[in-house]
Short mmCIF file of C-alpha atoms and ligand atoms in Angstrom, two decimals:
data_model
loop_
_atom_site.label_atom_id
_atom_site.label_comp_id
_atom_site.label_asym_id
_atom_site.label_seq_id
_atom_site.Cartn_x
_atom_site.Cartn_y
_atom_site.Cartn_z
CA MET A 1151 120.97 1.08 29.32
CA SER A 1152 119.73 0.31 32.83
CA LEU A 1153 118.18 3.18 34.78
CA VAL A 1154 117.17 3.25 38.44
CA LEU A 1155 115.62 6.34 40.00
CA TYR A 1156 115.65 6.82 43.78
CA HIS A 1157 112.74 8.99 44.81
CA ALA A 1158 110.65 9.80 47.90
CA MET A 1159 107.04 10.96 48.14
CA GLY A 1160 106.69 14.74 47.87
CA SER A 1161 110.35 15.23 46.99
CA CYS A 1162 112.18 17.11 44.24
CA ALA A 1163 112.89 13.74 42.61
CA PHE A 1164 109.37 14.03 41.19
CA ALA A 1165 110.74 16.20 38.36
CA PRO A 1166 113.17 13.50 37.12
CA LEU A 1167 110.39 10.91 37.56
CA VAL A 1168 108.12 12.96 35.29
CA ALA A 1169 111.00 13.49 32.83
CA LEU A 1170 111.55 9.72 32.60
CA GLU A 1171 107.84 9.15 32.02
CA GLU A 1172 107.64 11.93 29.43
CA ALA A 1173 110.68 10.49 27.65
CA GLY A 1174 109.08 7.04 27.59
CA ALA A 1175 112.24 5.62 29.19
CA GLU A 1176 112.36 2.17 30.76
CA PHE A 1177 113.47 2.49 34.36
CA GLU A 1178 113.12 1.01 37.81
CA LEU A 1179 111.69 3.23 40.54
CA ARG A 1180 112.93 2.81 44.11
CA MET A 1181 110.99 4.71 46.76
CA LEU A 1182 112.67 5.84 49.98
CA ASP A 1183 110.87 6.81 53.17
CA LEU A 1184 112.54 10.05 54.26
CA ALA A 1185 110.59 10.23 57.54
CA ARG A 1186 112.00 6.81 58.48
CA GLY A 1187 115.51 7.98 57.54
CA ASP A 1188 116.05 5.66 54.54
CA GLN A 1189 118.25 8.36 53.00
CA ARG A 1190 120.80 7.75 55.76
CA ASP A 1191 120.79 3.97 55.32
CA PRO A 1192 124.39 2.91 54.52
CA ARG A 1193 123.09 1.11 51.42
CA TYR A 1194 121.72 4.41 50.11
CA LEU A 1195 124.71 6.47 51.28
CA ALA A 1196 126.81 4.21 49.06
CA ILE A 1197 124.77 5.61 46.14
CA ASN A 1198 124.47 9.23 47.28
CA ALA A 1199 126.87 10.12 50.07
CA HIS A 1200 124.86 13.34 50.66
CA GLY A 1201 121.88 11.26 51.78
CA ARG A 1202 119.34 13.00 49.55
CA VAL A 1203 117.07 12.14 46.68
CA PRO A 1204 117.09 12.12 43.74
CA ALA A 1205 119.76 9.75 42.58
CA LEU A 1206 119.59 8.29 39.11
CA VAL A 1207 121.80 5.27 38.55
CA ALA A 1208 122.56 4.97 34.84
CA ASP A 1209 124.43 1.79 33.94
CA GLY A 1210 125.85 1.65 37.46
CA GLN A 1211 126.88 5.34 37.62
CA ALA A 1212 124.96 7.49 40.10
CA ILE A 1213 123.99 11.04 39.16
CA THR A 1214 122.68 13.13 42.03
CA GLU A 1215 121.19 16.65 42.31
CA ALA A 1216 117.84 17.18 40.62
CA THR A 1217 119.22 19.73 38.15
CA ALA A 1218 122.05 17.43 37.08
CA VAL A 1219 119.65 14.51 36.63
CA LEU A 1220 117.36 16.65 34.46
CA VAL A 1221 120.30 17.87 32.36
CA TYR A 1222 121.41 14.25 31.92
CA LEU A 1223 117.92 13.13 30.87
CA ALA A 1224 117.61 16.07 28.46
CA ALA A 1225 120.91 15.08 26.83
CA ALA A 1226 119.98 11.39 26.76
CA HIS A 1227 116.59 12.10 25.12
CA PRO A 1228 117.21 15.07 22.79
CA GLU A 1229 114.06 14.28 20.80
CA ARG A 1230 111.97 15.04 23.92
CA LYS A 1231 113.36 18.62 24.23
CA LEU A 1232 113.31 18.60 28.05
CA LEU A 1233 115.69 21.58 27.91
CA PRO A 1234 116.06 24.10 25.08
CA THR A 1235 119.18 23.98 22.93
CA GLU A 1236 119.17 27.65 21.88
CA PRO A 1237 121.88 29.19 24.15
CA LEU A 1238 119.85 32.02 25.71
CA ALA A 1239 116.80 29.85 26.35
CA LEU A 1240 119.05 27.11 27.81
CA GLY A 1241 120.74 29.63 30.11
CA LYS A 1242 117.37 30.94 31.31
CA ALA A 1243 116.07 27.41 31.92
CA LEU A 1244 119.16 26.47 33.97
CA GLU A 1245 118.85 29.78 35.82
CA PHE A 1246 115.36 28.72 36.94
CA LEU A 1247 116.35 25.17 37.92
CA SER A 1248 119.40 26.40 39.86
CA TRP A 1249 117.39 29.07 41.65
CA VAL A 1250 114.74 26.57 42.76
CA ALA A 1251 117.44 24.15 43.99
CA SER A 1252 119.58 26.74 45.75
CA SER A 1253 117.02 29.26 47.07
CA VAL A 1254 113.43 28.04 46.96
CA HIS A 1255 114.37 24.61 48.31
CA VAL A 1256 116.43 26.23 51.07
CA ALA A 1257 113.46 28.40 52.12
CA LEU A 1258 111.41 25.19 52.39
CA ALA A 1259 114.17 23.54 54.43
CA GLN A 1260 114.08 26.47 56.89
CA VAL A 1261 110.46 25.52 57.59
CA ARG A 1262 110.79 21.75 57.48
CA ARG A 1263 114.28 21.11 58.77
CA PRO A 1264 115.25 23.96 61.11
CA ALA A 1265 117.75 21.71 62.94
CA ARG A 1266 119.91 21.93 59.80
CA PHE A 1267 120.38 25.64 60.48
CA LEU A 1268 120.26 25.99 64.28
CA ASN A 1269 121.58 23.62 66.93
CA GLY A 1270 119.20 24.64 69.69
CA GLU A 1271 115.51 25.47 69.83
CA ILE A 1272 116.17 29.18 70.14
CA GLY A 1273 115.30 31.08 66.98
CA ARG A 1274 113.56 28.17 65.23
CA PRO A 1275 110.11 29.82 64.99
CA GLU A 1276 111.69 32.94 63.44
CA LEU A 1277 113.71 30.80 61.04
CA ALA A 1278 110.57 28.93 59.97
CA ALA A 1279 108.59 32.15 59.59
CA THR A 1280 111.30 33.69 57.39
CA GLY A 1281 111.44 30.52 55.31
CA ARG A 1282 107.67 30.63 54.77
CA GLU A 1283 107.90 34.29 53.77
CA ARG A 1284 110.76 33.62 51.31
CA PHE A 1285 108.86 30.65 49.89
CA GLY A 1286 105.77 32.82 49.32
CA GLU A 1287 107.91 35.48 47.62
CA ALA A 1288 109.36 32.81 45.35
CA LEU A 1289 105.86 31.65 44.43
CA SER A 1290 105.02 35.22 43.41
CA GLU A 1291 108.11 35.27 41.17
CA ILE A 1292 107.13 31.93 39.63
CA ASP A 1293 103.56 33.15 39.19
CA ALA A 1294 104.88 36.11 37.15
CA LEU A 1295 106.91 33.70 34.99
CA CYS A 1296 103.80 31.55 34.50
CA LEU A 1297 101.89 34.60 33.27
CA LYS A 1298 104.45 34.94 30.45
CA ALA A 1299 104.60 31.19 29.72
CA ASP A 1300 103.97 30.44 26.05
CA PRO A 1301 102.29 28.08 26.68
CA TRP A 1302 104.74 26.38 29.09
CA LEU A 1303 107.51 27.83 31.25
CA SER A 1304 109.87 25.83 29.05
CA GLY A 1305 108.41 27.37 25.88
CA SER A 1306 106.48 25.49 23.23
CA ASN A 1307 106.74 22.13 24.96
CA PHE A 1308 106.30 20.86 28.52
CA GLY A 1309 109.91 20.65 29.75
CA ALA A 1310 112.21 20.59 32.77
CA MET A 1311 111.10 24.00 34.10
CA ASP A 1312 107.47 22.88 34.12
CA MET A 1313 108.41 19.63 35.86
CA VAL A 1314 110.22 21.56 38.57
CA ALA A 1315 107.19 23.86 38.89
CA LEU A 1316 105.14 20.75 39.72
CA VAL A 1317 107.59 19.97 42.54
CA VAL A 1318 107.20 23.51 43.87
CA ARG A 1319 103.42 23.09 43.78
CA ARG A 1320 103.62 19.93 45.87
CA TRP A 1321 105.89 21.70 48.35
CA ALA A 1322 103.39 24.59 48.54
CA GLU A 1323 100.57 22.12 49.15
CA GLY A 1324 102.68 20.47 51.85
CA LEU A 1325 102.95 23.87 53.57
CA ALA A 1326 99.14 24.19 53.29
CA LEU A 1327 99.48 27.44 51.30
CA SER A 1328 96.41 28.68 49.48
CA LEU A 1329 97.39 28.29 45.82
CA GLU A 1330 94.64 30.67 44.67
CA THR A 1331 97.03 33.46 45.71
CA TRP A 1332 99.12 32.55 42.63
CA PRO A 1333 96.51 31.96 39.89
CA ASN A 1334 98.93 31.69 36.94
CA PHE A 1335 101.06 29.17 38.80
CA LEU A 1336 97.93 27.26 39.80
CA ALA A 1337 96.68 27.17 36.18
CA LEU A 1338 100.01 26.17 34.60
CA THR A 1339 100.75 23.42 37.12
CA GLY A 1340 97.12 22.25 36.91
CA LYS A 1341 97.58 21.82 33.17
CA GLY A 1342 100.82 19.95 33.83
CA LEU A 1343 99.13 17.60 36.29
CA ASP A 1344 96.60 16.64 33.62
CA ARG A 1345 99.28 15.26 31.31
CA PRO A 1346 99.18 11.46 30.89
CA ALA A 1347 102.91 11.11 31.71
CA VAL A 1348 102.46 13.09 34.93
CA GLN A 1349 99.48 10.94 35.87
CA ARG A 1350 101.62 7.85 35.22
CA ALA A 1351 104.34 9.27 37.46
CA LEU A 1352 101.82 9.93 40.25
CA ALA A 1353 100.38 6.42 39.95
CA ARG A 1354 103.81 4.84 39.87
CA GLU A 1355 105.12 6.59 42.99
CA ARG A 1356 101.88 5.72 44.80
CA ASP A 1357 101.96 2.05 43.78
CA THR A 1358 105.66 1.38 44.33
CA ALA A 1359 106.50 -0.26 47.65
CA LYS A 1360 109.23 1.22 49.83
CA PHE A 1361 112.59 -0.12 48.70
CA PHE A 1362 114.14 -0.65 52.15
CA SER A 1363 111.53 -2.67 53.98
N1 GSH B 1557 120.42 20.01 46.21
C1 GSH B 1557 119.70 18.77 46.13
C2 GSH B 1557 118.75 18.70 47.30
C3 GSH B 1557 118.14 17.35 47.42
C4 GSH B 1557 117.25 17.26 48.65
O1 GSH B 1557 117.44 17.95 49.67
N2 GSH B 1557 116.28 16.36 48.55
C5 GSH B 1557 115.37 16.17 49.66
C6 GSH B 1557 113.99 15.80 49.15
S1 GSH B 1557 113.30 17.13 48.20
C7 GSH B 1557 115.88 15.07 50.54
O2 GSH B 1557 116.41 14.08 50.07
N3 GSH B 1557 115.72 15.25 51.85
C8 GSH B 1557 116.13 14.30 52.81
C9 GSH B 1557 116.91 14.95 53.90
O3 GSH B 1557 117.08 16.17 53.85
O4 GSH B 1557 117.34 14.23 54.81
C10 GSH B 1557 118.95 18.67 44.80
O5 GSH B 1557 118.57 19.71 44.26
O6 GSH B 1557 118.76 17.55 44.31
#
């Protein structure tokens, strides 16, 4: 099986990167530079026509959307228990991943990419302010989930929900939010960051040269 993950620094593709490291999978990492617009390079659009990361190419077949990539990796590495198999727990885990992708990520996009929502300059500061507010509210919701984590959001083992929580933490840091406001989230993600596989993922993204030079 050949696996290639397309990722970009600070992006939601960090969760699949951590999942691959946790699973001990052999894979090639290809880093895009989103600020330079690599995601719109025709060579990348041929892999993901939406022009976004992540994309995981498994034996020549591209899977896009962070949630779908995580579901694929969970199914490909059942022994790693990235997602629960018990129906209710699985439903709750997918609820969390879908909510982050469809709501939390969109709040972030309001702040970072207002041109996606409004053609002109008018209204952009209000859009960004609302996005920041929604993002903060989401962090409070995640903080409450972290309080109940036992010991991880995913249950007894560090799984897909915890990996996505790490992505949210990096987004929050990117927005220069004070994480002390959400102490349970800070503690859980701090524990996640200490994991050897997460440290390997951080080192690997840092040490991998940009793919399109
Ligand atoms: N719904 C997609 C969103 C993917 C997405 O927007 N990824 C961002 C990085 S976190 C990206 O590629 N941004 C580049 C752009 O918006 O041009 C998912 O959950 O995977």
